[in-house]
Amino acid sequence: MAATPIAVITGASSGIGAATARRLAAAGYRVVLTARRKDRIEALAAEINEAGHEATAYALDVTDREAVDTFATAFRTLAVLVNNAGGALGADPVATGDPADWRQMYETNVIGTLNVTQALLPSLTASGDGTIVVLSSTAALASYEGGGGYVAAKHGEHVLAETLRLEIVGTPVRVIEVAPGMVRTEEFATTRFRGDTEKAAKVYAGVDAPLTADDVADTISWAVTRPSHVNIDLLVVRPRAQASNSKVHRTL
């Protein structure tokens, strides 16, 4: 009897990461949930297990390379890695943006993805059929005012995925990039604006049906479960009301 394939999801404590964990668990994977907030991922693992699936929680900061390397020793083979940990801080123009915010976004979105991908790539290769998902953003493909730091980080993440795909072609590992547009989750905009819920709400004001975390998770699950020879290099997903990063239809 074949072993249950394992999928690691970073940033699984909420939003897209948590929704992806639920989707992949339902698709037959044993999901390993990582995030800094241990209580959140343990609660999610319990929920998934109670639903009859398989889940394990592991507290992890993807920017801590020593911790990531220790985590990676648990896997001889690995089927899927979903690099979801990341996020945005601030919306200041380049002229006044805080370098500390830019540095933190780069460390989490780019170096964090690099750390986990490097550490787990041998296990993904050893599986004979591995998949790496990089969750970037439409910010990885086009700039917008007030988004310089986040856009720069997501561009870096996009280039990481694109370059890795070139470098490992011919190995049994796919590299998939999913780039969501406007997604309304419980934390993304609130974190970006440092807990200012009023400012966060304005991001989505008047927009008919922004994407949900589950919309994106559904897209990730679909891409991961394509036949092994099919690679979804880059999938951009936006709500119908959004034509670009700067063109959004609002009813206000």
Tab-separated table of C-alpha atoms in Angstrom:
chain	number	residue	atom	x	y	z
A	1	MET	CA	0.000	0.000	0.000
A	2	ALA	CA	1.446	3.359	-1.053
A	3	ALA	CA	2.186	5.895	1.662
A	4	THR	CA	0.001	8.980	1.861
A	5	PRO	CA	1.749	11.839	0.038
A	6	ILE	CA	2.862	14.697	2.273
A	7	ALA	CA	2.276	18.396	1.605
A	8	VAL	CA	3.995	21.135	3.617
A	9	ILE	CA	2.213	24.504	3.768
A	10	THR	CA	4.014	27.533	5.203
A	11	GLY	CA	2.073	30.413	6.708
A	12	ALA	CA	-0.789	28.017	7.437
A	13	SER	CA	-2.152	29.776	10.521
A	14	SER	CA	-4.780	31.797	8.641
A	15	GLY	CA	-6.061	33.011	5.283
A	16	ILE	CA	-4.844	31.367	2.102
A	17	GLY	CA	-2.447	29.049	3.935
A	18	ALA	CA	-5.151	27.618	6.191
A	19	ALA	CA	-7.608	27.282	3.296
A	20	THR	CA	-4.966	25.514	1.209
A	21	ALA	CA	-4.283	23.081	4.041
A	22	ARG	CA	-7.972	22.172	4.182
A	23	ARG	CA	-8.146	21.747	0.391
A	24	LEU	CA	-5.042	19.570	0.100
A	25	ALA	CA	-6.071	17.455	3.075
A	26	ALA	CA	-9.424	16.826	1.403
A	27	ALA	CA	-7.535	15.929	-1.799
A	28	GLY	CA	-5.751	13.091	0.018
A	29	TYR	CA	-2.517	14.636	1.264
A	30	ARG	CA	-1.153	14.425	4.789
A	31	VAL	CA	-0.654	18.104	5.444
A	32	VAL	CA	2.094	19.550	7.600
A	33	LEU	CA	1.117	23.013	8.789
A	34	THR	CA	3.850	25.503	9.599
A	35	ALA	CA	3.612	29.039	10.972
A	36	ARG	CA	4.939	31.027	13.904
A	37	ARG	CA	1.614	30.942	15.763
A	38	LYS	CA	1.616	27.457	17.242
A	39	ASP	CA	-1.853	27.688	18.775
A	40	ARG	CA	-3.463	28.553	15.436
A	41	ILE	CA	-1.909	25.709	13.460
A	42	GLU	CA	-2.559	23.198	16.239
A	43	ALA	CA	-6.245	24.173	16.215
A	44	LEU	CA	-6.347	23.818	12.428
A	45	ALA	CA	-4.613	20.442	12.556
A	46	ALA	CA	-7.184	19.259	15.096
A	47	GLU	CA	-10.007	20.468	12.841
A	48	ILE	CA	-8.583	18.637	9.818
A	49	ASN	CA	-7.991	15.438	11.772
A	50	GLU	CA	-11.507	15.530	13.200
A	51	ALA	CA	-12.806	15.772	9.627
A	52	GLY	CA	-11.155	12.417	8.900
A	53	HIS	CA	-8.025	13.692	7.168
A	54	GLU	CA	-4.371	13.825	8.292
A	55	ALA	CA	-2.622	16.926	9.601
A	56	THR	CA	0.377	17.797	11.774
A	57	ALA	CA	1.330	21.200	13.163
A	58	TYR	CA	4.931	22.423	13.405
A	59	ALA	CA	5.782	25.895	14.715
A	60	LEU	CA	8.304	27.463	12.338
A	61	ASP	CA	9.700	30.858	11.396
A	62	VAL	CA	10.725	30.568	7.742
A	63	THR	CA	13.336	33.319	8.170
A	64	ASP	CA	15.227	31.205	10.741
A	65	ARG	CA	17.456	29.063	8.529
A	66	GLU	CA	18.709	26.833	11.340
A	67	ALA	CA	15.135	26.041	12.393
A	68	VAL	CA	14.132	25.396	8.770
A	69	ASP	CA	17.032	22.988	8.265
A	70	THR	CA	16.077	21.110	11.433
A	71	PHE	CA	12.465	20.897	10.234
A	72	ALA	CA	13.591	19.499	6.876
A	73	THR	CA	15.308	16.504	8.490
A	74	ALA	CA	11.857	15.042	9.235
A	75	PHE	CA	11.237	14.258	5.557
A	76	ARG	CA	12.852	11.537	3.489
A	77	THR	CA	10.439	12.242	0.646
A	78	LEU	CA	7.934	15.031	0.162
A	79	ALA	CA	5.245	15.443	-2.486
A	80	VAL	CA	4.290	19.127	-2.233
A	81	LEU	CA	5.670	22.341	-0.787
A	82	VAL	CA	3.403	25.385	-0.752
A	83	ASN	CA	5.435	28.542	-0.056
A	84	ASN	CA	2.668	30.752	1.291
A	85	ALA	CA	4.343	32.596	4.189
A	86	GLY	CA	4.739	36.289	3.413
A	87	GLY	CA	2.776	39.503	3.606
A	88	ALA	CA	2.862	43.263	3.220
A	89	LEU	CA	3.792	46.085	5.578
A	90	GLY	CA	2.819	49.691	4.943
A	91	ALA	CA	1.687	51.545	1.847
A	92	ASP	CA	4.044	54.507	1.856
A	93	PRO	CA	5.603	55.964	-1.286
A	94	VAL	CA	9.220	55.155	-2.081
A	95	ALA	CA	10.276	58.628	-0.928
A	96	THR	CA	9.149	58.013	2.649
A	97	GLY	CA	8.929	54.231	2.983
A	98	ASP	CA	10.518	52.664	6.051
A	99	PRO	CA	13.597	50.609	5.102
A	100	ALA	CA	12.854	48.300	8.040
A	101	ASP	CA	9.489	47.420	6.472
A	102	TRP	CA	11.133	46.757	3.106
A	103	ARG	CA	13.744	44.555	4.777
A	104	GLN	CA	11.154	42.556	6.713
A	105	MET	CA	9.024	42.002	3.609
A	106	TYR	CA	12.063	40.833	1.655
A	107	GLU	CA	13.170	38.511	4.450
A	108	THR	CA	9.742	36.888	4.784
A	109	ASN	CA	8.613	36.738	1.162
A	110	VAL	CA	11.918	36.036	-0.583
A	111	ILE	CA	14.481	34.698	1.890
A	112	GLY	CA	11.819	32.689	3.715
A	113	THR	CA	10.773	31.052	0.448
A	114	LEU	CA	14.417	30.461	-0.441
A	115	ASN	CA	15.169	28.890	2.949
A	116	VAL	CA	12.297	26.405	2.859
A	117	THR	CA	12.723	25.569	-0.829
A	118	GLN	CA	16.451	24.890	-0.494
A	119	ALA	CA	15.973	22.789	2.631
A	120	LEU	CA	13.163	20.644	1.214
A	121	LEU	CA	14.258	20.359	-2.420
A	122	PRO	CA	16.202	17.097	-1.823
A	123	SER	CA	13.089	15.463	-0.300
A	124	LEU	CA	10.897	16.738	-3.116
A	125	THR	CA	13.334	15.325	-5.666
A	126	ALA	CA	13.607	12.016	-3.822
A	127	SER	CA	9.832	11.570	-4.059
A	128	GLY	CA	10.153	11.139	-7.821
A	129	ASP	CA	7.178	13.438	-8.319
A	130	GLY	CA	7.521	16.670	-6.345
A	131	THR	CA	5.705	19.980	-6.672
A	132	ILE	CA	6.792	23.388	-5.399
A	133	VAL	CA	4.159	26.109	-5.255
A	134	VAL	CA	5.234	29.728	-4.849
A	135	LEU	CA	2.357	31.963	-3.861
A	136	SER	CA	3.352	35.358	-5.186
A	137	SER	CA	0.906	38.111	-6.158
A	138	THR	CA	-0.093	40.259	-9.099
A	139	ALA	CA	2.304	42.665	-7.360
A	140	ALA	CA	5.028	40.355	-8.660
A	141	LEU	CA	4.123	41.317	-12.207
A	142	ALA	CA	3.215	45.022	-12.096
A	143	SER	CA	3.888	47.992	-9.831
A	144	TYR	CA	1.379	50.268	-8.144
A	145	GLU	CA	1.691	53.467	-6.135
A	146	GLY	CA	2.308	52.936	-2.448
A	147	GLY	CA	3.353	49.342	-2.986
A	148	GLY	CA	7.067	49.709	-3.687
A	149	GLY	CA	8.398	47.521	-0.898
A	150	TYR	CA	5.837	44.768	-1.332
A	151	VAL	CA	6.105	44.887	-5.114
A	152	ALA	CA	9.899	44.608	-4.899
A	153	ALA	CA	9.652	41.592	-2.588
A	154	LYS	CA	7.049	39.842	-4.721
A	155	HIS	CA	9.061	40.530	-7.879
A	156	GLY	CA	11.964	38.803	-6.117
A	157	GLU	CA	9.769	35.820	-5.260
A	158	HIS	CA	8.542	35.623	-8.865
A	159	VAL	CA	12.116	35.612	-10.185
A	160	LEU	CA	13.075	32.953	-7.644
A	161	ALA	CA	10.339	30.645	-8.977
A	162	GLU	CA	11.129	31.416	-12.607
A	163	THR	CA	14.859	30.816	-12.166
A	164	LEU	CA	14.394	27.625	-10.139
A	165	ARG	CA	12.166	26.210	-12.882
A	166	LEU	CA	14.958	26.776	-15.407
A	167	GLU	CA	17.607	25.288	-13.159
A	168	ILE	CA	15.818	22.057	-12.217
A	169	VAL	CA	14.155	21.225	-15.531
A	170	GLY	CA	14.685	17.530	-16.197
A	171	THR	CA	14.275	16.615	-12.529
A	172	PRO	CA	10.984	15.176	-11.216
A	173	VAL	CA	9.946	18.459	-9.580
A	174	ARG	CA	7.474	21.019	-10.913
A	175	VAL	CA	7.549	24.706	-9.991
A	176	ILE	CA	4.141	26.383	-9.976
A	177	GLU	CA	3.550	30.071	-9.304
A	178	VAL	CA	0.103	31.306	-8.326
A	179	ALA	CA	-0.306	35.091	-8.386
A	180	PRO	CA	-3.548	36.310	-6.772
A	181	GLY	CA	-4.951	39.793	-7.160
A	182	MET	CA	-7.362	41.311	-4.640
A	183	VAL	CA	-8.088	38.746	-1.929
A	184	ARG	CA	-10.099	39.656	1.130
A	185	THR	CA	-8.817	37.677	4.115
A	186	GLU	CA	-9.156	38.309	7.814
A	187	GLU	CA	-5.600	39.576	8.257
A	188	PHE	CA	-3.718	40.684	5.119
A	189	ALA	CA	-4.793	44.341	4.885
A	190	THR	CA	-5.120	44.722	8.662
A	191	THR	CA	-1.532	43.563	9.102
A	192	ARG	CA	-0.381	45.838	6.292
A	193	PHE	CA	-1.936	48.833	8.043
A	194	ARG	CA	-0.753	47.728	11.503
A	195	GLY	CA	-4.152	46.943	12.946
A	196	ASP	CA	-6.021	49.923	11.471
A	197	THR	CA	-9.234	48.116	10.548
A	198	GLU	CA	-10.843	51.233	9.084
A	199	LYS	CA	-7.997	51.768	6.628
A	200	ALA	CA	-7.948	48.040	5.829
A	201	ALA	CA	-11.681	48.032	5.062
A	202	LYS	CA	-11.233	50.847	2.523
A	203	VAL	CA	-9.096	48.549	0.357
A	204	TYR	CA	-12.199	46.472	-0.430
A	205	ALA	CA	-14.876	49.181	-0.163
A	206	GLY	CA	-17.393	49.008	-3.003
A	207	VAL	CA	-15.696	46.048	-4.698
A	208	ASP	CA	-18.180	43.406	-5.769
A	209	ALA	CA	-16.916	40.039	-4.494
A	210	PRO	CA	-13.147	40.219	-3.956
A	211	LEU	CA	-11.482	36.813	-4.031
A	212	THR	CA	-11.638	34.762	-0.843
A	213	ALA	CA	-8.875	32.654	0.673
A	214	ASP	CA	-10.743	29.551	-0.438
A	215	ASP	CA	-10.906	30.813	-4.038
A	216	VAL	CA	-7.115	30.937	-4.104
A	217	ALA	CA	-6.773	27.632	-2.249
A	218	ASP	CA	-9.043	26.017	-4.822
A	219	THR	CA	-6.749	27.320	-7.560
A	220	ILE	CA	-3.650	25.995	-5.774
A	221	SER	CA	-5.235	22.588	-5.219
A	222	TRP	CA	-6.262	22.404	-8.880
A	223	ALA	CA	-2.744	23.226	-10.081
A	224	VAL	CA	-1.118	20.735	-7.695
A	225	THR	CA	-3.435	17.893	-8.671
A	226	ARG	CA	-2.864	18.125	-12.445
A	227	PRO	CA	-1.164	15.075	-13.995
A	228	SER	CA	2.549	14.932	-13.218
A	229	HIS	CA	3.635	15.934	-16.723
A	230	VAL	CA	1.473	19.102	-16.616
A	231	ASN	CA	3.108	22.199	-15.118
A	232	ILE	CA	1.134	25.372	-14.456
A	233	ASP	CA	4.071	27.765	-14.722
A	234	LEU	CA	2.175	30.902	-13.752
A	235	LEU	CA	-1.484	31.317	-12.922
A	236	VAL	CA	-2.866	34.817	-12.339
A	237	VAL	CA	-6.211	34.913	-10.563
A	238	ARG	CA	-8.225	38.072	-9.904
A	239	PRO	CA	-11.819	38.867	-9.033
A	240	ARG	CA	-13.953	39.903	-11.983
A	241	ALA	CA	-14.103	43.443	-10.573
A	242	GLN	CA	-10.327	43.879	-10.855
A	243	ALA	CA	-8.702	44.387	-14.239
A	244	SER	CA	-5.233	45.291	-12.945
A	245	ASN	CA	-3.473	46.344	-9.753
A	246	SER	CA	-4.676	49.905	-10.295
A	247	LYS	CA	-7.978	49.331	-12.146
A	248	VAL	CA	-10.729	48.106	-9.834
A	249	HIS	CA	-14.439	48.621	-10.359
A	250	ARG	CA	-16.138	50.037	-7.274
A	251	THR	CA	-19.828	50.742	-6.826
A	252	LEU	CA	-19.243	53.689	-4.486
